[in-house]
Amino acid sequence: NAGVTQTPKFRVLKTGQSMTLLCAQDMNHEYMYWYRQDPGMGLRLIHYSVGEGTTAKGEVPDGYNVSRLKKQNFLLGLESAAPSQTSVYFCASREGRANTEAFFGQGTRLTVV
Amino acid sequence: EDKVVQSPLSLVVHEGDTVTLNCSYEVTNFRSLLWYKQEKKAPTFLFMLTSSGIEKKSGRLSSILDKKELFSILNITATQTGDSAVYLCAVDDNQGGKLIFGQGTELSVKP
């Protein structure tokens, strides 16, 4: 039972480099989310998707892009990494109906130097 | 703008104490409020609350929602060191599935 899987788990980037974080879920969930977690800040929503081919901005979308080409995958891209994007990134998914819980991946720790 | 605010931000107690964590919210179209526990890794689900005044209970943890005053509390009785974690509150805003979290409360339970 894989649930929500994030790849990679750790990454160090140099300023200006690009990378893509992959989130895959095997629960046939409609909704998927990308959050970042910084000390004392809780989880801040970056982008989210309510179905294949759709995406929407969250609270802190600047510097990130996303794509949901397949229902089971939600990709988060950093085109030109900045030190301010050093964070732990969590992906989550849930069913596309009212009052359902979200399930989280194990997180990706990203350091931008 | 949607907002979820938790208090206190951190709390240190001793084993056996009872704690109350608070979560207040301002959202356009409230649908449900969720509580999660996070221990150094992925958050795990505790409770979902949709109706005012109905207590949800699981062992030593309980939670209740007040939709009139726009807040929820999470109670933990007879705390144990294993309760040490960050407790996160989230609100499901009925606008296209958005799920907004608060800052979290970091609870430390000392032996």
PDB file of C-alpha atoms in Angstrom:
ATOM      1  CA  ASN A   1       0.000   0.000   0.000  1.00  0.00           C
ATOM      2  CA  ALA A   2       2.133   2.869  -1.277  1.00  0.00           C
ATOM      3  CA  GLY A   3      -0.314   5.758  -0.707  1.00  0.00           C
ATOM      4  CA  VAL A   4       1.453   9.034  -1.555  1.00  0.00           C
ATOM      5  CA  THR A   5       5.065   8.816  -2.685  1.00  0.00           C
ATOM      6  CA  GLN A   6       7.402  11.762  -3.149  1.00  0.00           C
ATOM      7  CA  THR A   7      10.616  11.734  -5.152  1.00  0.00           C
ATOM      8  CA  PRO A   8      13.336  12.646  -4.250  1.00  0.00           C
ATOM      9  CA  LYS A   9      13.483  12.629  -0.446  1.00  0.00           C
ATOM     10  CA  PHE A  10      16.511  14.952  -0.225  1.00  0.00           C
ATOM     11  CA  ARG A  11      18.136  17.345  -2.679  1.00  0.00           C
ATOM     12  CA  VAL A  12      20.730  20.095  -2.613  1.00  0.00           C
ATOM     13  CA  LEU A  13      20.575  22.659  -5.403  1.00  0.00           C
ATOM     14  CA  LYS A  14      22.737  25.590  -6.325  1.00  0.00           C
ATOM     15  CA  THR A  15      21.073  28.972  -6.751  1.00  0.00           C
ATOM     16  CA  GLY A  16      19.668  29.267 -10.264  1.00  0.00           C
ATOM     17  CA  GLN A  17      19.381  25.533 -10.911  1.00  0.00           C
ATOM     18  CA  SER A  18      16.064  23.954 -11.785  1.00  0.00           C
ATOM     19  CA  MET A  19      14.430  20.779 -10.581  1.00  0.00           C
ATOM     20  CA  THR A  20      11.150  18.907 -10.484  1.00  0.00           C
ATOM     21  CA  LEU A  21       9.616  17.193  -7.491  1.00  0.00           C
ATOM     22  CA  LEU A  22       7.346  14.271  -8.259  1.00  0.00           C
ATOM     23  CA  CYS A  23       4.293  13.248  -6.254  1.00  0.00           C
ATOM     24  CA  ALA A  24       2.526   9.999  -7.092  1.00  0.00           C
ATOM     25  CA  GLN A  25      -0.603   8.581  -5.460  1.00  0.00           C
ATOM     26  CA  ASP A  26      -2.218   5.219  -6.020  1.00  0.00           C
ATOM     27  CA  MET A  27      -5.574   5.909  -4.328  1.00  0.00           C
ATOM     28  CA  ASN A  28      -7.338   7.340  -7.387  1.00  0.00           C
ATOM     29  CA  HIS A  29      -7.730  10.688  -5.599  1.00  0.00           C
ATOM     30  CA  GLU A  30      -9.019  13.699  -7.477  1.00  0.00           C
ATOM     31  CA  TYR A  31      -7.413  16.409  -5.335  1.00  0.00           C
ATOM     32  CA  MET A  32      -3.672  16.879  -4.922  1.00  0.00           C
ATOM     33  CA  TYR A  33      -1.660  19.541  -3.098  1.00  0.00           C
ATOM     34  CA  TRP A  34       1.869  20.872  -2.711  1.00  0.00           C
ATOM     35  CA  TYR A  35       2.829  22.503   0.581  1.00  0.00           C
ATOM     36  CA  ARG A  36       6.037  23.876   1.980  1.00  0.00           C
ATOM     37  CA  GLN A  37       6.899  23.763   5.654  1.00  0.00           C
ATOM     38  CA  ASP A  38       9.299  26.178   7.292  1.00  0.00           C
ATOM     39  CA  PRO A  39      10.027  26.460  11.032  1.00  0.00           C
ATOM     40  CA  GLY A  40       7.135  28.113  12.850  1.00  0.00           C
ATOM     41  CA  MET A  41       5.105  28.522   9.653  1.00  0.00           C
ATOM     42  CA  GLY A  42       2.985  25.392   9.553  1.00  0.00           C
ATOM     43  CA  LEU A  43       2.086  24.126   6.085  1.00  0.00           C
ATOM     44  CA  ARG A  44       1.697  26.775   3.401  1.00  0.00           C
ATOM     45  CA  LEU A  45      -0.155  25.861   0.233  1.00  0.00           C
ATOM     46  CA  ILE A  46       1.860  26.404  -2.945  1.00  0.00           C
ATOM     47  CA  HIS A  47      -0.404  25.004  -5.682  1.00  0.00           C
ATOM     48  CA  TYR A  48      -3.178  22.484  -5.825  1.00  0.00           C
ATOM     49  CA  SER A  49      -5.193  20.514  -8.356  1.00  0.00           C
ATOM     50  CA  VAL A  50      -8.773  19.302  -8.319  1.00  0.00           C
ATOM     51  CA  GLY A  51      -8.416  16.977 -11.270  1.00  0.00           C
ATOM     52  CA  GLU A  52      -6.307  15.855 -14.192  1.00  0.00           C
ATOM     53  CA  GLY A  53      -5.319  18.806 -16.336  1.00  0.00           C
ATOM     54  CA  THR A  54      -6.306  21.459 -13.775  1.00  0.00           C
ATOM     55  CA  THR A  55      -4.163  23.467 -11.360  1.00  0.00           C
ATOM     56  CA  ALA A  56      -4.685  26.474  -9.113  1.00  0.00           C
ATOM     57  CA  LYS A  57      -2.516  28.820  -7.072  1.00  0.00           C
ATOM     58  CA  GLY A  58      -2.328  28.579  -3.325  1.00  0.00           C
ATOM     59  CA  GLU A  59      -0.961  31.013  -0.750  1.00  0.00           C
ATOM     60  CA  VAL A  60       2.698  31.079  -1.882  1.00  0.00           C
ATOM     61  CA  PRO A  61       2.868  30.202  -5.607  1.00  0.00           C
ATOM     62  CA  ASP A  62       5.647  32.556  -6.737  1.00  0.00           C
ATOM     63  CA  GLY A  63       8.735  30.803  -8.069  1.00  0.00           C
ATOM     64  CA  TYR A  64       6.946  27.472  -8.572  1.00  0.00           C
ATOM     65  CA  ASN A  65       5.060  25.816 -11.407  1.00  0.00           C
ATOM     66  CA  VAL A  66       2.996  22.655 -11.400  1.00  0.00           C
ATOM     67  CA  SER A  67       1.484  20.183 -13.811  1.00  0.00           C
ATOM     68  CA  ARG A  68      -1.114  17.431 -13.494  1.00  0.00           C
ATOM     69  CA  LEU A  69      -0.967  15.591 -16.817  1.00  0.00           C
ATOM     70  CA  LYS A  70      -1.994  12.304 -15.254  1.00  0.00           C
ATOM     71  CA  LYS A  71      -4.465  11.866 -12.402  1.00  0.00           C
ATOM     72  CA  GLN A  72      -2.000   9.980 -10.246  1.00  0.00           C
ATOM     73  CA  ASN A  73       0.908  12.419 -10.604  1.00  0.00           C
ATOM     74  CA  PHE A  74       1.405  16.024  -9.498  1.00  0.00           C
ATOM     75  CA  LEU A  75       4.713  17.673 -10.403  1.00  0.00           C
ATOM     76  CA  LEU A  76       6.208  20.719  -8.699  1.00  0.00           C
ATOM     77  CA  GLY A  77       8.853  22.623 -10.633  1.00  0.00           C
ATOM     78  CA  LEU A  78      11.405  25.185  -9.564  1.00  0.00           C
ATOM     79  CA  GLU A  79      12.703  26.961 -12.665  1.00  0.00           C
ATOM     80  CA  SER A  80      15.448  28.986 -10.985  1.00  0.00           C
ATOM     81  CA  ALA A  81      15.998  27.956  -7.378  1.00  0.00           C
ATOM     82  CA  ALA A  82      16.621  30.594  -4.712  1.00  0.00           C
ATOM     83  CA  PRO A  83      17.864  30.181  -1.122  1.00  0.00           C
ATOM     84  CA  SER A  84      14.399  31.305   0.065  1.00  0.00           C
ATOM     85  CA  GLN A  85      13.043  28.073  -1.393  1.00  0.00           C
ATOM     86  CA  THR A  86      15.020  25.998   1.079  1.00  0.00           C
ATOM     87  CA  SER A  87      12.259  24.109   2.850  1.00  0.00           C
ATOM     88  CA  VAL A  88      10.562  20.774   3.390  1.00  0.00           C
ATOM     89  CA  TYR A  89       7.980  20.096   0.704  1.00  0.00           C
ATOM     90  CA  PHE A  90       4.946  17.904   1.307  1.00  0.00           C
ATOM     91  CA  CYS A  91       2.533  16.519  -1.201  1.00  0.00           C
ATOM     92  CA  ALA A  92      -0.965  15.448  -0.204  1.00  0.00           C
ATOM     93  CA  SER A  93      -3.988  13.944  -1.900  1.00  0.00           C
ATOM     94  CA  ARG A  94      -7.621  13.289  -1.073  1.00  0.00           C
ATOM     95  CA  GLU A  95     -10.864  12.192  -2.641  1.00  0.00           C
ATOM     96  CA  GLY A  96     -12.762  14.730  -4.694  1.00  0.00           C
ATOM     97  CA  ARG A  97     -15.811  14.956  -2.486  1.00  0.00           C
ATOM     98  CA  ALA A  98     -16.860  16.722   0.691  1.00  0.00           C
ATOM     99  CA  ASN A  99     -15.387  15.998   4.095  1.00  0.00           C
ATOM    100  CA  THR A 100     -12.501  13.730   3.271  1.00  0.00           C
ATOM    101  CA  GLU A 101      -9.107  13.643   4.927  1.00  0.00           C
ATOM    102  CA  ALA A 102      -5.872  14.357   3.114  1.00  0.00           C
ATOM    103  CA  PHE A 103      -3.049  11.812   2.998  1.00  0.00           C
ATOM    104  CA  PHE A 104       0.533  13.030   2.968  1.00  0.00           C
ATOM    105  CA  GLY A 105       3.770  11.916   1.402  1.00  0.00           C
ATOM    106  CA  GLN A 106       6.936  11.633   3.499  1.00  0.00           C
ATOM    107  CA  GLY A 107       8.291  14.983   2.391  1.00  0.00           C
ATOM    108  CA  THR A 108      11.238  16.259   0.351  1.00  0.00           C
ATOM    109  CA  ARG A 109      13.953  18.224   2.112  1.00  0.00           C
ATOM    110  CA  LEU A 110      15.349  20.764  -0.342  1.00  0.00           C
ATOM    111  CA  THR A 111      18.358  22.946   0.355  1.00  0.00           C
ATOM    112  CA  VAL A 112      19.325  25.729  -2.032  1.00  0.00           C
ATOM    113  CA  VAL A 113      22.865  27.031  -1.557  1.00  0.00           C
TER     114      VAL A 113
ATOM    115  CA  GLU B   1      -8.245  36.069   2.490  1.00  0.00           C
ATOM    116  CA  ASP B   2      -8.623  32.694   4.176  1.00  0.00           C
ATOM    117  CA  LYS B   3      -6.840  32.421   7.486  1.00  0.00           C
ATOM    118  CA  VAL B   4      -6.256  29.716  10.103  1.00  0.00           C
ATOM    119  CA  VAL B   5      -4.569  30.720  13.367  1.00  0.00           C
ATOM    120  CA  GLN B   6      -3.397  28.320  16.058  1.00  0.00           C
ATOM    121  CA  SER B   7      -2.431  29.053  19.636  1.00  0.00           C
ATOM    122  CA  PRO B   8      -0.238  28.679  21.480  1.00  0.00           C
ATOM    123  CA  LEU B   9       2.605  28.224  19.001  1.00  0.00           C
ATOM    124  CA  SER B  10       4.511  26.108  21.492  1.00  0.00           C
ATOM    125  CA  LEU B  11       3.797  24.474  24.802  1.00  0.00           C
ATOM    126  CA  VAL B  12       5.858  22.531  27.342  1.00  0.00           C
ATOM    127  CA  VAL B  13       4.063  20.347  29.882  1.00  0.00           C
ATOM    128  CA  HIS B  14       4.827  17.400  32.142  1.00  0.00           C
ATOM    129  CA  GLU B  15       3.490  13.911  31.783  1.00  0.00           C
ATOM    130  CA  GLY B  16      -0.002  13.613  33.203  1.00  0.00           C
ATOM    131  CA  ASP B  17      -0.972  17.217  32.468  1.00  0.00           C
ATOM    132  CA  THR B  18      -4.011  18.110  30.384  1.00  0.00           C
ATOM    133  CA  VAL B  19      -3.540  20.477  27.442  1.00  0.00           C
ATOM    134  CA  THR B  20      -5.898  22.467  25.241  1.00  0.00           C
ATOM    135  CA  LEU B  21      -4.839  23.566  21.777  1.00  0.00           C
ATOM    136  CA  ASN B  22      -6.764  26.251  19.926  1.00  0.00           C
ATOM    137  CA  CYS B  23      -7.574  26.835  16.277  1.00  0.00           C
ATOM    138  CA  SER B  24      -9.517  29.824  14.950  1.00  0.00           C
ATOM    139  CA  TYR B  25     -10.388  30.407  11.331  1.00  0.00           C
ATOM    140  CA  GLU B  26     -11.714  32.876   8.810  1.00  0.00           C
ATOM    141  CA  VAL B  27     -12.750  31.300   5.537  1.00  0.00           C
ATOM    142  CA  THR B  28     -15.222  32.200   2.866  1.00  0.00           C
ATOM    143  CA  ASN B  29     -17.148  28.942   2.713  1.00  0.00           C
ATOM    144  CA  PHE B  30     -16.399  26.601   5.592  1.00  0.00           C
ATOM    145  CA  ARG B  31     -16.862  22.921   4.916  1.00  0.00           C
ATOM    146  CA  SER B  32     -14.857  21.069   7.586  1.00  0.00           C
ATOM    147  CA  LEU B  33     -11.980  21.430  10.031  1.00  0.00           C
ATOM    148  CA  LEU B  34      -9.280  18.794  10.354  1.00  0.00           C
ATOM    149  CA  TRP B  35      -6.656  18.093  13.022  1.00  0.00           C
ATOM    150  CA  TYR B  36      -3.329  16.399  12.253  1.00  0.00           C
ATOM    151  CA  LYS B  37      -0.373  15.226  14.338  1.00  0.00           C
ATOM    152  CA  GLN B  38       3.146  15.572  12.942  1.00  0.00           C
ATOM    153  CA  GLU B  39       6.118  13.772  14.471  1.00  0.00           C
ATOM    154  CA  LYS B  40       9.222  14.697  12.452  1.00  0.00           C
ATOM    155  CA  LYS B  41       7.705  13.372   9.253  1.00  0.00           C
ATOM    156  CA  ALA B  42       4.387  13.360   7.405  1.00  0.00           C
ATOM    157  CA  PRO B  43       1.280  14.651   9.212  1.00  0.00           C
ATOM    158  CA  THR B  44      -1.156  11.955  10.281  1.00  0.00           C
ATOM    159  CA  PHE B  45      -4.899  12.494  10.513  1.00  0.00           C
ATOM    160  CA  LEU B  46      -6.618  12.790  13.894  1.00  0.00           C
ATOM    161  CA  PHE B  47     -10.112  14.244  13.530  1.00  0.00           C
ATOM    162  CA  MET B  48     -12.511  15.840  11.097  1.00  0.00           C
ATOM    163  CA  LEU B  49     -15.195  18.185  12.425  1.00  0.00           C
ATOM    164  CA  THR B  50     -18.145  19.442  10.432  1.00  0.00           C
ATOM    165  CA  SER B  51     -20.872  20.258  12.955  1.00  0.00           C
ATOM    166  CA  SER B  52     -20.854  22.527  15.979  1.00  0.00           C
ATOM    167  CA  GLY B  53     -20.989  21.080  19.450  1.00  0.00           C
ATOM    168  CA  ILE B  54     -20.367  17.444  18.565  1.00  0.00           C
ATOM    169  CA  GLU B  55     -17.282  16.118  20.296  1.00  0.00           C
ATOM    170  CA  LYS B  56     -14.997  13.750  18.470  1.00  0.00           C
ATOM    171  CA  LYS B  57     -13.023  11.451  20.766  1.00  0.00           C
ATOM    172  CA  SER B  58     -10.184   8.987  20.359  1.00  0.00           C
ATOM    173  CA  GLY B  59      -8.628   7.682  23.532  1.00  0.00           C
ATOM    174  CA  ARG B  60      -7.140  10.603  25.448  1.00  0.00           C
ATOM    175  CA  LEU B  61      -7.700  13.046  22.571  1.00  0.00           C
ATOM    176  CA  SER B  62     -10.904  14.914  21.918  1.00  0.00           C
ATOM    177  CA  SER B  63     -11.963  17.831  19.780  1.00  0.00           C
ATOM    178  CA  ILE B  64     -14.953  20.081  19.326  1.00  0.00           C
ATOM    179  CA  LEU B  65     -15.991  22.761  16.853  1.00  0.00           C
ATOM    180  CA  ASP B  66     -17.840  26.053  17.357  1.00  0.00           C
ATOM    181  CA  LYS B  67     -19.028  27.308  13.965  1.00  0.00           C
ATOM    182  CA  LYS B  68     -20.609  30.413  15.441  1.00  0.00           C
ATOM    183  CA  GLU B  69     -17.400  31.652  17.083  1.00  0.00           C
ATOM    184  CA  LEU B  70     -15.222  30.099  14.322  1.00  0.00           C
ATOM    185  CA  PHE B  71     -12.875  28.008  16.390  1.00  0.00           C
ATOM    186  CA  SER B  72     -12.005  24.497  17.452  1.00  0.00           C
ATOM    187  CA  ILE B  73     -10.111  23.037  20.395  1.00  0.00           C
ATOM    188  CA  LEU B  74      -8.091  19.866  20.713  1.00  0.00           C
ATOM    189  CA  ASN B  75      -7.809  18.430  24.210  1.00  0.00           C
ATOM    190  CA  ILE B  76      -5.257  15.890  25.329  1.00  0.00           C
ATOM    191  CA  THR B  77      -5.693  14.442  28.813  1.00  0.00           C
ATOM    192  CA  ALA B  78      -3.081  12.577  30.864  1.00  0.00           C
ATOM    193  CA  THR B  79      -0.351  13.549  28.401  1.00  0.00           C
ATOM    194  CA  GLN B  80       2.494  11.132  27.644  1.00  0.00           C
ATOM    195  CA  THR B  81       5.929  11.745  26.129  1.00  0.00           C
ATOM    196  CA  GLY B  82       4.626  10.104  22.950  1.00  0.00           C
ATOM    197  CA  ASP B  83       2.210  13.003  22.537  1.00  0.00           C
ATOM    198  CA  SER B  84       5.159  15.301  21.805  1.00  0.00           C
ATOM    199  CA  ALA B  85       4.590  16.541  18.264  1.00  0.00           C
ATOM    200  CA  VAL B  86       3.400  19.437  16.170  1.00  0.00           C
ATOM    201  CA  TYR B  87      -0.395  19.581  16.018  1.00  0.00           C
ATOM    202  CA  LEU B  88      -1.802  21.108  12.856  1.00  0.00           C
ATOM    203  CA  CYS B  89      -5.258  22.449  12.202  1.00  0.00           C
ATOM    204  CA  ALA B  90      -6.619  22.769   8.657  1.00  0.00           C
ATOM    205  CA  VAL B  91      -9.813  24.140   7.170  1.00  0.00           C
ATOM    206  CA  ASP B  92     -11.468  22.890   4.024  1.00  0.00           C
ATOM    207  CA  ASP B  93     -12.741  25.966   2.239  1.00  0.00           C
ATOM    208  CA  ASN B  94     -15.500  24.892  -0.078  1.00  0.00           C
ATOM    209  CA  GLN B  95     -13.895  26.647  -3.014  1.00  0.00           C
ATOM    210  CA  GLY B  96     -12.479  24.060  -5.315  1.00  0.00           C
ATOM    211  CA  GLY B  97     -10.947  21.818  -2.703  1.00  0.00           C
ATOM    212  CA  LYS B  98      -8.519  24.263  -1.084  1.00  0.00           C
ATOM    213  CA  LEU B  99      -7.137  23.017   2.253  1.00  0.00           C
ATOM    214  CA  ILE B 100      -5.543  25.725   4.411  1.00  0.00           C
ATOM    215  CA  PHE B 101      -3.355  24.970   7.451  1.00  0.00           C
ATOM    216  CA  GLY B 102      -2.478  26.990  10.510  1.00  0.00           C
ATOM    217  CA  GLN B 103       1.050  27.512  11.850  1.00  0.00           C
ATOM    218  CA  GLY B 104       0.864  24.506  14.131  1.00  0.00           C
ATOM    219  CA  THR B 105       1.335  24.102  17.892  1.00  0.00           C
ATOM    220  CA  GLU B 106       4.546  22.410  18.985  1.00  0.00           C
ATOM    221  CA  LEU B 107       3.817  20.352  22.102  1.00  0.00           C
ATOM    222  CA  SER B 108       6.636  19.005  24.226  1.00  0.00           C
ATOM    223  CA  VAL B 109       5.761  16.595  27.042  1.00  0.00           C
ATOM    224  CA  LYS B 110       8.509  16.162  29.621  1.00  0.00           C
ATOM    225  CA  PRO B 111       8.830  13.006  31.765  1.00  0.00           C
TER     226      PRO B 111
END
